[in-house]
Amino acid sequence: MSSDSTAESSTVNTFDIRGIPAKCVCGTATTIFTADTVKNPGRPFYRCLTRRKHHLFKWVEDAVLEEVEDALPKIAQLEAEVAKGKSDVEDLKGVITELMEEVVRTKTELKRCEVKMKIVCVIISLISIGVVVSLMN
């Protein structure tokens, strides 16, 4: 960090740039300087590297506060999306449970059908044997 005695608190020119400024409106990169004024000793600020009087100047704490303020609605939206996702997962767990119960019921019914088919096959076989035996006599 370098020091700069021109850091001011009354004339702050941010050009409505919100958050941490990567570049000045002139396109030049910004960097953090440290104020060495009596009013703001050691206070960090962003400033355009051109060092022209009317270029970007922004206190670091103001930039960080804006970053946080801008992030809060996004965080709230993400929280809402996560809550909806959790709700959807719970709904899907219920559907999966219902489907698993249906699979068990279907397997049970299938086994019953298999037993009935075997009984029908035995009955048809017995009738066929009876018909064949009666025709032979």
mmCIF file of C-alpha atoms in Angstrom:
data_model
loop_
_atom_site.group_PDB
_atom_site.id
_atom_site.type_symbol
_atom_site.label_atom_id
_atom_site.label_comp_id
_atom_site.label_asym_id
_atom_site.label_seq_id
_atom_site.Cartn_x
_atom_site.Cartn_y
_atom_site.Cartn_z
ATOM 1 C CA MET A 1 0.000 0.000 0.000
ATOM 2 C CA SER A 2 1.223 3.433 -0.773
ATOM 3 C CA SER A 3 0.495 6.584 1.093
ATOM 4 C CA ASP A 4 -1.236 9.659 -0.279
ATOM 5 C CA SER A 5 -1.740 12.977 1.438
ATOM 6 C CA THR A 6 -4.508 14.073 -0.936
ATOM 7 C CA ALA A 7 -7.149 11.660 0.430
ATOM 8 C CA GLU A 8 -10.288 13.659 1.088
ATOM 9 C CA SER A 9 -13.539 12.865 2.828
ATOM 10 C CA SER A 10 -15.571 15.826 1.597
ATOM 11 C CA THR A 11 -15.059 15.382 -2.159
ATOM 12 C CA VAL A 12 -15.620 11.690 -2.813
ATOM 13 C CA ASN A 13 -16.007 10.930 -6.510
ATOM 14 C CA THR A 14 -17.262 7.375 -7.081
ATOM 15 C CA PHE A 15 -18.932 7.994 -10.478
ATOM 16 C CA ASP A 16 -21.793 5.845 -9.104
ATOM 17 C CA ILE A 17 -19.554 2.780 -9.328
ATOM 18 C CA ARG A 18 -20.950 0.332 -6.773
ATOM 19 C CA GLY A 19 -18.805 -2.045 -4.802
ATOM 20 C CA ILE A 20 -15.100 -2.558 -5.163
ATOM 21 C CA PRO A 21 -13.915 -0.631 -8.215
ATOM 22 C CA ALA A 22 -11.576 -2.602 -10.457
ATOM 23 C CA LYS A 23 -11.219 0.253 -12.925
ATOM 24 C CA CYS A 24 -11.847 3.975 -13.039
ATOM 25 C CA VAL A 25 -14.256 5.463 -15.564
ATOM 26 C CA CYS A 26 -11.186 6.402 -17.607
ATOM 27 C CA GLY A 27 -10.334 2.683 -17.902
ATOM 28 C CA THR A 28 -7.252 2.808 -15.703
ATOM 29 C CA ALA A 29 -6.906 0.234 -12.934
ATOM 30 C CA THR A 30 -7.526 1.277 -9.355
ATOM 31 C CA THR A 31 -5.468 0.398 -6.336
ATOM 32 C CA ILE A 32 -5.697 0.842 -2.584
ATOM 33 C CA PHE A 33 -3.887 3.753 -1.026
ATOM 34 C CA THR A 34 -3.685 4.764 2.612
ATOM 35 C CA ALA A 35 -4.687 8.224 3.734
ATOM 36 C CA ASP A 36 -2.151 10.064 5.822
ATOM 37 C CA THR A 37 -4.275 13.111 6.582
ATOM 38 C CA VAL A 38 -4.996 14.316 10.091
ATOM 39 C CA LYS A 39 -8.722 13.705 9.561
ATOM 40 C CA ASN A 40 -8.342 10.142 8.167
ATOM 41 C CA PRO A 41 -4.966 8.730 9.248
ATOM 42 C CA GLY A 42 -4.373 5.191 7.965
ATOM 43 C CA ARG A 43 -7.808 4.983 6.301
ATOM 44 C CA PRO A 44 -7.624 2.889 3.111
ATOM 45 C CA PHE A 45 -9.191 4.096 -0.140
ATOM 46 C CA TYR A 46 -9.391 3.158 -3.820
ATOM 47 C CA ARG A 47 -8.107 5.573 -6.390
ATOM 48 C CA CYS A 48 -7.408 5.683 -10.074
ATOM 49 C CA LEU A 49 -3.721 5.188 -10.821
ATOM 50 C CA THR A 50 -3.640 8.269 -13.055
ATOM 51 C CA ARG A 51 -3.765 10.415 -9.901
ATOM 52 C CA ARG A 52 -5.800 13.078 -11.656
ATOM 53 C CA LYS A 53 -7.874 15.212 -9.329
ATOM 54 C CA HIS A 54 -11.342 14.360 -10.666
ATOM 55 C CA HIS A 55 -10.874 10.630 -11.096
ATOM 56 C CA LEU A 56 -12.254 7.861 -8.945
ATOM 57 C CA PHE A 57 -11.836 8.013 -5.200
ATOM 58 C CA LYS A 58 -13.654 5.658 -2.854
ATOM 59 C CA TRP A 59 -13.190 4.615 0.744
ATOM 60 C CA VAL A 60 -12.578 0.873 1.075
ATOM 61 C CA GLU A 61 -15.225 0.449 3.794
ATOM 62 C CA ASP A 62 -17.845 2.108 1.552
ATOM 63 C CA ALA A 63 -16.938 -0.220 -1.325
ATOM 64 C CA VAL A 64 -17.119 -3.294 0.907
ATOM 65 C CA LEU A 65 -20.466 -2.170 2.368
ATOM 66 C CA GLU A 66 -21.880 -1.774 -1.155
ATOM 67 C CA GLU A 67 -20.628 -5.260 -2.075
ATOM 68 C CA VAL A 68 -22.426 -6.690 0.958
ATOM 69 C CA GLU A 69 -25.604 -4.673 0.281
ATOM 70 C CA ASP A 70 -25.652 -5.907 -3.322
ATOM 71 C CA ALA A 71 -25.018 -9.501 -2.241
ATOM 72 C CA LEU A 72 -27.803 -9.670 0.372
ATOM 73 C CA PRO A 73 -30.740 -9.869 -2.109
ATOM 74 C CA LYS A 74 -28.856 -12.498 -4.098
ATOM 75 C CA ILE A 75 -28.255 -14.493 -0.917
ATOM 76 C CA ALA A 76 -31.945 -14.213 0.008
ATOM 77 C CA GLN A 77 -32.887 -15.463 -3.463
ATOM 78 C CA LEU A 78 -30.460 -18.378 -3.157
ATOM 79 C CA GLU A 79 -31.884 -19.220 0.279
ATOM 80 C CA ALA A 80 -35.389 -19.287 -1.227
ATOM 81 C CA GLU A 81 -34.184 -21.531 -4.066
ATOM 82 C CA VAL A 82 -32.485 -23.882 -1.596
ATOM 83 C CA ALA A 83 -35.666 -24.028 0.531
ATOM 84 C CA LYS A 84 -37.717 -24.840 -2.585
ATOM 85 C CA GLY A 85 -35.167 -27.472 -3.580
ATOM 86 C CA LYS A 86 -35.401 -29.058 -0.125
ATOM 87 C CA SER A 87 -39.193 -29.047 -0.387
ATOM 88 C CA ASP A 88 -38.994 -30.651 -3.834
ATOM 89 C CA VAL A 89 -36.644 -33.319 -2.466
ATOM 90 C CA GLU A 90 -39.089 -34.100 0.344
ATOM 91 C CA ASP A 91 -41.935 -34.340 -2.188
ATOM 92 C CA LEU A 92 -39.839 -36.684 -4.333
ATOM 93 C CA LYS A 93 -39.016 -38.828 -1.299
ATOM 94 C CA GLY A 94 -42.768 -39.220 -0.762
ATOM 95 C CA VAL A 95 -43.266 -40.192 -4.402
ATOM 96 C CA ILE A 96 -40.410 -42.699 -4.170
ATOM 97 C CA THR A 97 -41.972 -44.235 -1.040
ATOM 98 C CA GLU A 98 -45.336 -44.544 -2.804
ATOM 99 C CA LEU A 99 -43.701 -46.131 -5.842
ATOM 100 C CA MET A 100 -41.791 -48.603 -3.683
ATOM 101 C CA GLU A 101 -45.050 -49.585 -1.947
ATOM 102 C CA GLU A 102 -46.686 -50.024 -5.361
ATOM 103 C CA VAL A 103 -43.790 -52.244 -6.476
ATOM 104 C CA VAL A 104 -44.265 -54.435 -3.397
ATOM 105 C CA ARG A 105 -48.031 -54.663 -4.060
ATOM 106 C CA THR A 106 -47.423 -55.473 -7.723
ATOM 107 C CA LYS A 107 -44.873 -58.182 -6.883
ATOM 108 C CA THR A 108 -47.339 -59.746 -4.436
ATOM 109 C CA GLU A 109 -50.119 -59.678 -7.030
ATOM 110 C CA LEU A 110 -47.780 -61.119 -9.644
ATOM 111 C CA LYS A 111 -46.929 -64.029 -7.341
ATOM 112 C CA ARG A 112 -50.660 -64.640 -6.800
ATOM 113 C CA CYS A 113 -51.205 -64.611 -10.559
ATOM 114 C CA GLU A 114 -48.352 -67.096 -11.035
ATOM 115 C CA VAL A 115 -49.915 -69.423 -8.465
ATOM 116 C CA LYS A 116 -53.332 -69.090 -10.168
ATOM 117 C CA MET A 117 -51.750 -69.814 -13.564
ATOM 118 C CA LYS A 118 -50.086 -72.943 -12.176
ATOM 119 C CA ILE A 119 -53.412 -74.097 -10.710
ATOM 120 C CA VAL A 120 -55.176 -73.452 -14.051
ATOM 121 C CA CYS A 121 -52.437 -75.373 -15.892
ATOM 122 C CA VAL A 122 -52.790 -78.328 -13.496
ATOM 123 C CA ILE A 123 -56.602 -78.294 -13.885
ATOM 124 C CA ILE A 124 -56.333 -78.131 -17.701
ATOM 125 C CA SER A 125 -53.790 -80.965 -17.600
ATOM 126 C CA LEU A 126 -56.092 -83.077 -15.423
ATOM 127 C CA ILE A 127 -59.065 -82.397 -17.700
ATOM 128 C CA SER A 128 -56.946 -83.245 -20.744
ATOM 129 C CA ILE A 129 -55.824 -86.498 -19.124
ATOM 130 C CA GLY A 130 -59.440 -87.268 -18.206
ATOM 131 C CA VAL A 131 -60.628 -86.609 -21.781
ATOM 132 C CA VAL A 132 -57.828 -88.750 -23.239
ATOM 133 C CA VAL A 133 -58.573 -91.602 -20.797
ATOM 134 C CA SER A 134 -62.325 -91.442 -21.500
ATOM 135 C CA LEU A 135 -61.693 -91.477 -25.261
ATOM 136 C CA MET A 136 -59.480 -94.540 -24.914
ATOM 137 C CA ASN A 137 -62.202 -96.464 -23.137
#
